[in-house]
XYZ file of C-alpha atoms in Angstrom:
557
model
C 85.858 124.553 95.805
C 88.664 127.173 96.637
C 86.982 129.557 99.012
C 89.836 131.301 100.479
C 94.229 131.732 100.037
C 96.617 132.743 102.212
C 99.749 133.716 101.155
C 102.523 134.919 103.543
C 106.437 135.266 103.119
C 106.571 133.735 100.039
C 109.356 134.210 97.571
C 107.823 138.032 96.218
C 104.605 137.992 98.295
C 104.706 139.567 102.238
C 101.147 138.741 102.643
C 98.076 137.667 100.148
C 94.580 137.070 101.436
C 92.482 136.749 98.654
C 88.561 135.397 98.320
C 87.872 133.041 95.319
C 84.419 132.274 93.687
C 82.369 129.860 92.531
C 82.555 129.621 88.433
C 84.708 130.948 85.693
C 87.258 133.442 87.645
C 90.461 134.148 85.021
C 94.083 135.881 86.723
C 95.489 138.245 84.610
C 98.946 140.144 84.665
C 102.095 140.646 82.810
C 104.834 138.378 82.450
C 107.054 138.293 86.074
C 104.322 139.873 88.167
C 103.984 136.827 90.379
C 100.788 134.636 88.569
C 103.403 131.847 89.108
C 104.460 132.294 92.415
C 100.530 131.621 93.144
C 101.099 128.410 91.453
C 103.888 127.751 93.218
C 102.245 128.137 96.591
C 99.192 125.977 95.796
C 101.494 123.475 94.345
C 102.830 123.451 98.071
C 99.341 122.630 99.208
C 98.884 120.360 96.720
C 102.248 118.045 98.717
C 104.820 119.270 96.425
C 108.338 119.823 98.099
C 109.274 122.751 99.498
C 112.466 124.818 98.950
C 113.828 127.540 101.208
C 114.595 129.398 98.303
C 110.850 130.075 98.487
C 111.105 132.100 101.891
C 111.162 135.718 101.464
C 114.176 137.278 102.742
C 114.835 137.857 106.348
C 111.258 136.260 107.292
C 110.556 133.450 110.642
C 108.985 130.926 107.828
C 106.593 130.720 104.989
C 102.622 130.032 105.633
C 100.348 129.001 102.717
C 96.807 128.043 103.679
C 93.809 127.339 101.998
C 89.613 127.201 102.922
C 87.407 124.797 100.798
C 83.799 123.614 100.642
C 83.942 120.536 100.073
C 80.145 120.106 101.218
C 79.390 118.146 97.771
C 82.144 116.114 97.367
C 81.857 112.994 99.916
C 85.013 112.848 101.645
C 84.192 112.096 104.795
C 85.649 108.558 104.326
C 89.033 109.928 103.861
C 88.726 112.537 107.186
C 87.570 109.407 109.120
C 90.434 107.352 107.706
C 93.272 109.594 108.698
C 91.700 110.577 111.846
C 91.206 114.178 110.810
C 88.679 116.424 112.145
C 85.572 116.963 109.218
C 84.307 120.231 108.078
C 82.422 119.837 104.655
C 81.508 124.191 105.033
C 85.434 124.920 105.883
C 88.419 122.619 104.920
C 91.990 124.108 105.541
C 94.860 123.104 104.466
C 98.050 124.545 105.548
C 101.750 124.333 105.143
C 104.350 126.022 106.897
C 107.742 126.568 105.931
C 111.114 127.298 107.979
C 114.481 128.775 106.686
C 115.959 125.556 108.424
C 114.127 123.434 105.313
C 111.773 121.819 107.908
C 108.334 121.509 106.814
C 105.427 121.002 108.315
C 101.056 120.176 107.022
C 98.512 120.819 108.632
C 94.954 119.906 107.494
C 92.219 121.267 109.907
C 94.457 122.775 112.200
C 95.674 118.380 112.453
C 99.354 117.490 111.552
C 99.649 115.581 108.591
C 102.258 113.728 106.682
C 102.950 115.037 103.414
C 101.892 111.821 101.708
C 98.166 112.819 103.435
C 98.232 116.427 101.968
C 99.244 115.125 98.417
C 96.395 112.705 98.617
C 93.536 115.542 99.305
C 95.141 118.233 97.710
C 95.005 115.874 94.194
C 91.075 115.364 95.423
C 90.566 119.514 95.293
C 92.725 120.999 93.169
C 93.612 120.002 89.566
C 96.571 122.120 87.887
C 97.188 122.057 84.236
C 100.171 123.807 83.099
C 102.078 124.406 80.082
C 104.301 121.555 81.033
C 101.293 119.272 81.429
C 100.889 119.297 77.667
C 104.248 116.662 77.578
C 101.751 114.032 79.486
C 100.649 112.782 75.903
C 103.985 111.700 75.259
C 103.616 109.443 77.988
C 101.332 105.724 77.442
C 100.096 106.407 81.067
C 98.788 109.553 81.007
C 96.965 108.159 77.871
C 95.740 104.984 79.297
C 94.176 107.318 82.414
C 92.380 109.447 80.604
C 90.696 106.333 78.594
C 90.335 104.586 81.915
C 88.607 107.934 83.579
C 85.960 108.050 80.486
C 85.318 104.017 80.978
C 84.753 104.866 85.075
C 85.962 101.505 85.438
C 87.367 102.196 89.038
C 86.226 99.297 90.552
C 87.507 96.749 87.783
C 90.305 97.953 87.686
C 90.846 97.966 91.417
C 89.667 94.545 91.195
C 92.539 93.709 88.238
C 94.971 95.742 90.032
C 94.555 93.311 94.152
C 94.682 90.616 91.821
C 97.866 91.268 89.758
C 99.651 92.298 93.123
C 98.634 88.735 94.334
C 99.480 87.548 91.151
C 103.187 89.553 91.351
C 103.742 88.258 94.676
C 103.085 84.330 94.285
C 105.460 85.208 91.084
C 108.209 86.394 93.649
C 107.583 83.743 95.609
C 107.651 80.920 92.892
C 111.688 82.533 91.878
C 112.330 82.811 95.639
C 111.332 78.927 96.136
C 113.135 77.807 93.303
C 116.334 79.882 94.045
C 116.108 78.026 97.735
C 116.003 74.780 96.048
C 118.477 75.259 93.369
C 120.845 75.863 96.484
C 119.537 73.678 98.796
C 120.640 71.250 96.471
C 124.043 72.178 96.015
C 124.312 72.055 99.831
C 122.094 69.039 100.026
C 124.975 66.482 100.499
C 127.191 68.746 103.294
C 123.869 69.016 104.854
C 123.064 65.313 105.129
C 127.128 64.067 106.018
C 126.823 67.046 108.893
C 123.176 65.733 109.835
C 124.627 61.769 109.747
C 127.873 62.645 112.297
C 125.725 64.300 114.667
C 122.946 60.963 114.396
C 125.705 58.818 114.804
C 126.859 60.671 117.939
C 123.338 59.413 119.699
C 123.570 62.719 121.489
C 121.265 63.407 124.536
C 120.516 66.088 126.368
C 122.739 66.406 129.546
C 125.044 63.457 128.235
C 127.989 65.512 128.568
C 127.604 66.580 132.803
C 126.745 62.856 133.097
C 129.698 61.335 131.140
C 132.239 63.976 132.743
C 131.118 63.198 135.883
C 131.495 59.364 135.181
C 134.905 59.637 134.102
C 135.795 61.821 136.822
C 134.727 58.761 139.342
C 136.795 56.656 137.227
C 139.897 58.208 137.036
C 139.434 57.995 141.218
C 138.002 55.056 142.027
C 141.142 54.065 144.702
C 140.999 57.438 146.493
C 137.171 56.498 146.605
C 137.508 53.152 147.987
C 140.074 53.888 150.124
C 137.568 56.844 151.619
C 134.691 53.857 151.856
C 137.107 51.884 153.641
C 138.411 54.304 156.320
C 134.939 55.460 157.147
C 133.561 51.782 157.358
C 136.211 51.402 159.946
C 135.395 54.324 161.638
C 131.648 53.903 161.936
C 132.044 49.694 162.467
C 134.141 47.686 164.467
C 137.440 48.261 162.854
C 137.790 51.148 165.066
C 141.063 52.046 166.893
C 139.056 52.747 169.991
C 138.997 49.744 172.530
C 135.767 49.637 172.518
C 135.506 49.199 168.682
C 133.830 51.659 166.259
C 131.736 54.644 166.539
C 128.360 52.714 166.274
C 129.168 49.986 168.916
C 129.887 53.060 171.565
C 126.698 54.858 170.425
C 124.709 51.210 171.178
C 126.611 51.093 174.109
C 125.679 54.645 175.061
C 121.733 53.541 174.274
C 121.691 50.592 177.144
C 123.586 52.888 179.394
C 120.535 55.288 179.351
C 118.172 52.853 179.232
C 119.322 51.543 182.601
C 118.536 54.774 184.365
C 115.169 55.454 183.117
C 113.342 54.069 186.067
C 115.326 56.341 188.650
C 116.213 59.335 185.785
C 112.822 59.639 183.694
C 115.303 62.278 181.361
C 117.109 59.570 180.425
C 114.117 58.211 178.124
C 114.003 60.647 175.533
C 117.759 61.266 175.448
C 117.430 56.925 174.813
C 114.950 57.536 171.939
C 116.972 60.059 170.421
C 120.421 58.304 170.804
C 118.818 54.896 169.410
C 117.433 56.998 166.093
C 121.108 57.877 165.408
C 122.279 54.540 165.655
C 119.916 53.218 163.440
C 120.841 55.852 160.887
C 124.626 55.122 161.388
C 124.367 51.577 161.098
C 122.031 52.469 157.851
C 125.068 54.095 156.655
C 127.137 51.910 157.394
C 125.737 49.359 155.587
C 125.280 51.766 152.348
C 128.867 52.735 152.497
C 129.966 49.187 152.781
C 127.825 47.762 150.008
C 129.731 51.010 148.094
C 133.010 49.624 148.723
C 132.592 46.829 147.461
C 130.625 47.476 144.210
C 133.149 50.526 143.092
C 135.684 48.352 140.983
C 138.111 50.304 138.346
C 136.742 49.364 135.088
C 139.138 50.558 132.337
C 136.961 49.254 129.536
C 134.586 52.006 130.742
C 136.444 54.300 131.381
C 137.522 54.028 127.519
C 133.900 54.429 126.416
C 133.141 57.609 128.350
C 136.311 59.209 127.341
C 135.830 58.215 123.416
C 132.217 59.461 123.869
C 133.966 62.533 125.449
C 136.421 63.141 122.903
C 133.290 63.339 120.305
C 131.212 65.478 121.906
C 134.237 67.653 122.372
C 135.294 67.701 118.643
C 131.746 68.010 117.368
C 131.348 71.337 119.522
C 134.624 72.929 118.377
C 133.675 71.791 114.948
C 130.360 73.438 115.394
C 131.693 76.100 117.031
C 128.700 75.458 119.857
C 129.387 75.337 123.540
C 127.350 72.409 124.644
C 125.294 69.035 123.645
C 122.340 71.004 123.549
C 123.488 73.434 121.094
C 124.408 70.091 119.259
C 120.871 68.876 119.075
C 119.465 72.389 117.733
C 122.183 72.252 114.810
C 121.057 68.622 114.463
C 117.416 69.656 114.382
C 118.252 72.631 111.846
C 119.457 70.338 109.421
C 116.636 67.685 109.617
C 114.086 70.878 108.710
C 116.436 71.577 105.921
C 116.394 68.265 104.272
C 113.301 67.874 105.287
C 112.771 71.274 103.068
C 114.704 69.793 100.609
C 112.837 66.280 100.309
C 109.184 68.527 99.836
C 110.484 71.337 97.755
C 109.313 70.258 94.494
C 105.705 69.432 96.254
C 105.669 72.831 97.678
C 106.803 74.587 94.189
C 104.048 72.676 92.358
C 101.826 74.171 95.149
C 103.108 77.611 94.424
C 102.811 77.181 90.425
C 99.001 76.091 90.745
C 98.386 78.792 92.671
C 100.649 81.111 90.054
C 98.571 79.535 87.304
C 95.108 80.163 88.928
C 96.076 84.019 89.483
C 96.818 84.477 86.337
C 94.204 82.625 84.368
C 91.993 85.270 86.736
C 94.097 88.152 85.401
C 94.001 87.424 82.332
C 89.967 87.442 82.509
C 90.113 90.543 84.154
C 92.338 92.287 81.670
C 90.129 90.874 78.911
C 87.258 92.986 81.381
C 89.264 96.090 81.601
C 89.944 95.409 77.614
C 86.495 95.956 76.381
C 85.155 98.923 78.305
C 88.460 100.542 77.455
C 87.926 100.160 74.012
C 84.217 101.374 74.460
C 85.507 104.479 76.136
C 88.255 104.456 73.362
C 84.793 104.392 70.565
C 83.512 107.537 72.972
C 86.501 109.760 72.884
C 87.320 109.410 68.904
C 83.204 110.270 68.406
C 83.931 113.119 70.780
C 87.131 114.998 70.622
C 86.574 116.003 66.625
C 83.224 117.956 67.906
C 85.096 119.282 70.404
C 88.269 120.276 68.329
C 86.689 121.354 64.983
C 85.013 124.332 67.169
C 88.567 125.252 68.270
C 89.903 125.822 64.535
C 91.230 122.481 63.438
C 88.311 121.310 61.205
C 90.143 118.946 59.380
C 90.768 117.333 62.301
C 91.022 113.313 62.873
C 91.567 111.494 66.033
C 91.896 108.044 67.168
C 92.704 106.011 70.148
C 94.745 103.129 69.456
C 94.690 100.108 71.690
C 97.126 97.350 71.250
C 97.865 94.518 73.372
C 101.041 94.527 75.568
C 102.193 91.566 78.666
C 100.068 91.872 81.775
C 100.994 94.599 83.995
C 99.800 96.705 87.070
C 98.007 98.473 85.032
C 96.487 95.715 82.832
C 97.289 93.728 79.331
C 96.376 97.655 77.130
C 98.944 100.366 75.298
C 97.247 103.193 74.538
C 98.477 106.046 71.879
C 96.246 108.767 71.068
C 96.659 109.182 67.244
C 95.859 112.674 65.251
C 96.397 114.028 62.042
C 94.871 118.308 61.320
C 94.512 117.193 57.818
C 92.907 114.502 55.590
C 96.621 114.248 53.169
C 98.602 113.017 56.554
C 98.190 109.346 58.610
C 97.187 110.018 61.833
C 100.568 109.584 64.151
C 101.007 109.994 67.725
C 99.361 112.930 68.978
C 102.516 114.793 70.299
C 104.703 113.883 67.281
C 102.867 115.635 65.047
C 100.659 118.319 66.399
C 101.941 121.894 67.264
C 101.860 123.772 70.250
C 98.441 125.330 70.199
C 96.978 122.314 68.370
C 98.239 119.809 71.945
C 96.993 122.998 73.703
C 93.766 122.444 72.157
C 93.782 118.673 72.350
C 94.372 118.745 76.156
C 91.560 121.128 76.799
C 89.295 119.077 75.549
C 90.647 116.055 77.334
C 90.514 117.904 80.423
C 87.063 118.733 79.759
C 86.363 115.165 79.146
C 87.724 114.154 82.288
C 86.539 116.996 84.431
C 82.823 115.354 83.397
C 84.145 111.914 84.559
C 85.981 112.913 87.530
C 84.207 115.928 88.967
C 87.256 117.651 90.808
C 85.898 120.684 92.640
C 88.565 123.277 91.052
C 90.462 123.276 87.771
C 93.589 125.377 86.955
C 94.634 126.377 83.682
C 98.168 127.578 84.128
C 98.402 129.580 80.544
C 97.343 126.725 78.637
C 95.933 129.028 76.003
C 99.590 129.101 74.130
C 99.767 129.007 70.550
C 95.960 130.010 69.766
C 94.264 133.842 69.957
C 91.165 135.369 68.434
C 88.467 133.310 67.649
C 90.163 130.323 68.786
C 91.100 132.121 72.030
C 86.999 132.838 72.575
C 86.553 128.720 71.535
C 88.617 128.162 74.179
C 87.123 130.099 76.702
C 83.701 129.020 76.240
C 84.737 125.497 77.266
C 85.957 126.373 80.518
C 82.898 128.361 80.889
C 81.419 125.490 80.259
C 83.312 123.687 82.665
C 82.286 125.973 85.251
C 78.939 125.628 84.889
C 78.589 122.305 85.587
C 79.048 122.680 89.284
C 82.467 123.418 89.692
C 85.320 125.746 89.816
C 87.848 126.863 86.931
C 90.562 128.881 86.899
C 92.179 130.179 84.226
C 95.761 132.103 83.914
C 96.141 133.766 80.608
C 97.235 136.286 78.507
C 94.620 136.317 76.340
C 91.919 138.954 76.691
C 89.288 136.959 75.152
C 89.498 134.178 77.257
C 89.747 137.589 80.388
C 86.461 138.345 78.999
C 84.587 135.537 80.032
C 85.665 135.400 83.385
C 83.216 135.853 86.268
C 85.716 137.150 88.280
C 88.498 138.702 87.080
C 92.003 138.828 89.262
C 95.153 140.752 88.883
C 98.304 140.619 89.407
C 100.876 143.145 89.714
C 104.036 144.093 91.333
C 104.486 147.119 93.650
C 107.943 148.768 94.825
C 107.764 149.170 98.920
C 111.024 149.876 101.080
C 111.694 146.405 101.305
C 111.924 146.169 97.752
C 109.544 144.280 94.846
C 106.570 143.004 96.404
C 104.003 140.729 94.121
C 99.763 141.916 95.032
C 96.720 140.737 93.695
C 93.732 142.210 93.378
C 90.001 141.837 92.697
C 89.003 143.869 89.362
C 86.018 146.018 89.145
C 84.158 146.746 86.207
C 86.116 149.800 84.816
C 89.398 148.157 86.003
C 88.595 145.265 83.660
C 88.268 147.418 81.271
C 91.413 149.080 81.390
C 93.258 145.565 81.763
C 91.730 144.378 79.143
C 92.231 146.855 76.491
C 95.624 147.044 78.088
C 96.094 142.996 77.108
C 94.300 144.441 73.352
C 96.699 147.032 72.590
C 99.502 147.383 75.101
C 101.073 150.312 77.228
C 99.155 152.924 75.470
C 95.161 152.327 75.446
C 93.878 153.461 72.855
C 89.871 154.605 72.368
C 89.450 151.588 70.400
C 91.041 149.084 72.408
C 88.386 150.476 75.033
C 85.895 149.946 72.961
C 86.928 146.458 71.771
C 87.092 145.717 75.512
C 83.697 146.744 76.339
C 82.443 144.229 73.348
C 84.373 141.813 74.324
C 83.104 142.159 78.226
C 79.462 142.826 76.548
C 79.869 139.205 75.157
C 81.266 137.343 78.197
């Protein structure tokens, strides 16, 4: 419940620091003395955006916080899950407001996103307003409120995973067919690109390889003629007259070897000499055999440049820089006809799996079907002993369920049918009822749901429009009700008989200060009550008997 508010800087309101207690506690005041700039501010807490029109005038920034005990409520789970500090005796939440627009939430002194707030706030605080009465226009409101009487939570959280996997294999089914539909109409480019580049018999490094082939080709006399000099050089061919390089290095070899016995430093000079003749006249040999194999071979040199002159046009084609760009392309287009070829096996896949999702839907929404319409059964017994009480005793209600394509919120449209007499069908509810009658027809719906639900605090933003007198008192004792049943109600009116039965009673009233109109609230005593009530009774001027009608009416709350 709502322990404590904080007010400060807000639109009419400097500062506001205000207890609230457990029970029936109704805010009084006249019309423009702030009751809906309190509103406002929990509506802040509550997630709703913030405007910097709200920041009084000449003020650093706005701060609204709030202390609950939330002791009895279980929401651990949801501290735990945002990683937010838990106090079940002392919950705050807080939002702060610049003139810049930037905004900022705090619950338990722990940054939030906003998105975080709304989700706790809408776990503590429920606000009914005036403008709340247009939610039975809408199916969903109506389909809620059955749904909170069923308690079907878990069903439908059950229908609801289910339908989203049933949505998604959906998406997927249009996506897969979209791919093939196109796939198809690209299926023959696809397989004459894939052919070209199969017919090239591409490999990787082929290019470096055939470049450097045709390269030896286009040279083969400057390379034999190389071969041929250095054979002559190395060999015998020499133009020394002692003939080539390796005959003076053997030559060189014996030389040493004849002075070993009287020069022992001859030896190794020997060994050494007689390892580079052998690899000279290894060499020799090599470049010799070379000579002789290298032959100009134009029918080859044909072949490498026509495998050349493909690669070349199949990269600018491409727009690719090498052969192994080439193969990836060549592999990207084998996975697409490969696609292509198992398409219609994989979209059967998908539609089995479409078909099984929503077979289990369907059974689900059947589920969610029949304890709607149970809870449907319990709200038409219920709301005429709750409205005939409240001055509409001809009253008929009904809760019509018809069946509708599956959705996210199951196979069900709801309309909540009335009629306030027995001559006229019933018709939907906010067709044909008047103001205080949907007044009347949503506090009983709230009280329904406040049963079901169990929010710790309940706000009735003037809801009591359109009724007075004995109706007024009708009215009243419901939310007493309400508040007895372990949690806390709030009322706003203008209505002294639903004052009366407050527990607590606040005002609120404006005040001129040097700054200009300032917005207070106050905690009533006894013989304040009494003059604000009487004061609701009979206006500016009490009278003796409008302070005597208050008294009753206090005796009776």
């Amino acid at each position: 419940m709502l322990k404590q508010l904080y007010i400060n800087n807000f639109t009419l309101i400097d500062t506001l620091d205000i207890p609230f207690n457990q029970g029936f506690s109704v805010i009084t005041g006249e019309t423009g003395a702030g009751k809906s700039i309190i509103i406002g501010a929990i509506n802040l807490l509550l997630g709703q955006r913030a405007d910097t029109k709200c920041i009084k005038h000449n003020t650093r920034k706005c701060v609204i916080e709030a202390h609950f005990n939330v002791s009895r409520y279980g929401m651990q789970g949801f501290f735990d899950e945002n990683g937010i500090d838990y106090d079940a005796d002392d919950c705050i939440l807080r939002r702060e407001i610049s003139p810049s627009g930037k905004s900022r939430a705090f619950i338990n002194d722990t940054p939030v996103q906003l998105s975080v707030m709304r989700s706790l706030g809408g776990q503590l605080i429920d606000i009914h307003s005036q403008h709340q009465n247009l939610l039975l226009n809408e199916e969903d409101f109506q389909l809620d409120v059955v749904d909170i009487i069923a308690d079907d939570k878990k069903l439908l959280k059950q229908y609801k995973d289910c339908f989203a996997e049933y949505k998604d294999i959906r998406n997927k089914v249009k996506r897969k067919r979209d791919e093939i539909e196109e796939n198809k109409k690209n299926e023959d480019f696809i397989r004459f690109q894939l052919n070209e580049l199969q017919d090239a018999d591409l490999k990787s490094g082929m290019q470096d390889e055939l470049e450097h082939e045709s390269d030896m080709l286009n040279h083969v006399e400057d390379i034999k003629t190389s071969l041929y000099n250095i054979e002559n050089i190395l060999g015998t061919g020499g133009n020394s007259d002692n003939g080539g390089i390796n005959n003076r290095l053997k030559e060189a070899v014996r030389s040493l070897d004849g002075i070993t016995d009287i020069y022992p430093d001859a030896k190794p000079l020997a060994e050494r000499l007689e390892s580079c003749y052998i690899e000279l006249k290894d060499i020799l040999h090599e470049i010799s055999s070379n000579a002789e194999n290298i032959e100009f071979d134009p029918q080859r040199l044909e072949q490498v440049n026509s495998k050349l002159d493909t690669i070349y046009s199949l990269e600018q084609k491409h727009n690719v820089k090498n052969v192994e760009d080439l193969l990836s392309l060549k592999a990207e287009y084998e996975v697409k006809l490969n696609q292509i070829n198992n398409s219609d096996e994989e979209l059967s896949e998908l539609l089995a799996q479409e078909n099984q999702l929503q077979e289990r839907c369907n059974e689900l929404a059947g589920e969610l079907t029949k304890v709607r319409i149970k809870s449907a059964r319990k709200i038409e017994k219920e709301m005429p002993d709750r409205l005939i009480p409240l001055g509409i005793p001809k009253v008929r209600f009904s809760v019509a369920i018809d069946n509708k394509e599956l959705s996210a919120d199951g196979c069900d449209r709801v309309a909540f049918l009335f009629s306030a007499n027995t001559s006229t069908p019933m018709q939907p509810v906010a067709q044909v009822a008047s103001g205080g009658e949907i007044a009347r027809v949503m506090l009983s719906l709230k009280a329904m749901i406040s049963g079901a639900v169990k929010l710790p605090t309940i706000i009735f933003d003037e809801i009591d429009t359109g009724v007075s007198g004995k109706i007024a008192e009708k009215m009243a004792g419901i939310m007493q009700e309400m508040a007895d049943a372990e949690r806390q109600v709030i009322s706003i009116t203008h209505l002294p008989q639903i004052a009366a039965k407050g527990t607590t009673h606040y005002k609120v009233f404006k005040e001129e200060g040097k700054d200009g109109t300032i917005s207070r609230m106050k905690i009533l005593t006894t013989d304040d009550r009494i003059k604000e009530i009487a004061q609701m009774l009979s206006g500016s001027e009490i009278s003796d008997a409008a302070i005597s009608n208050a008294k009753e009416l206090l005796k009776l709350s």
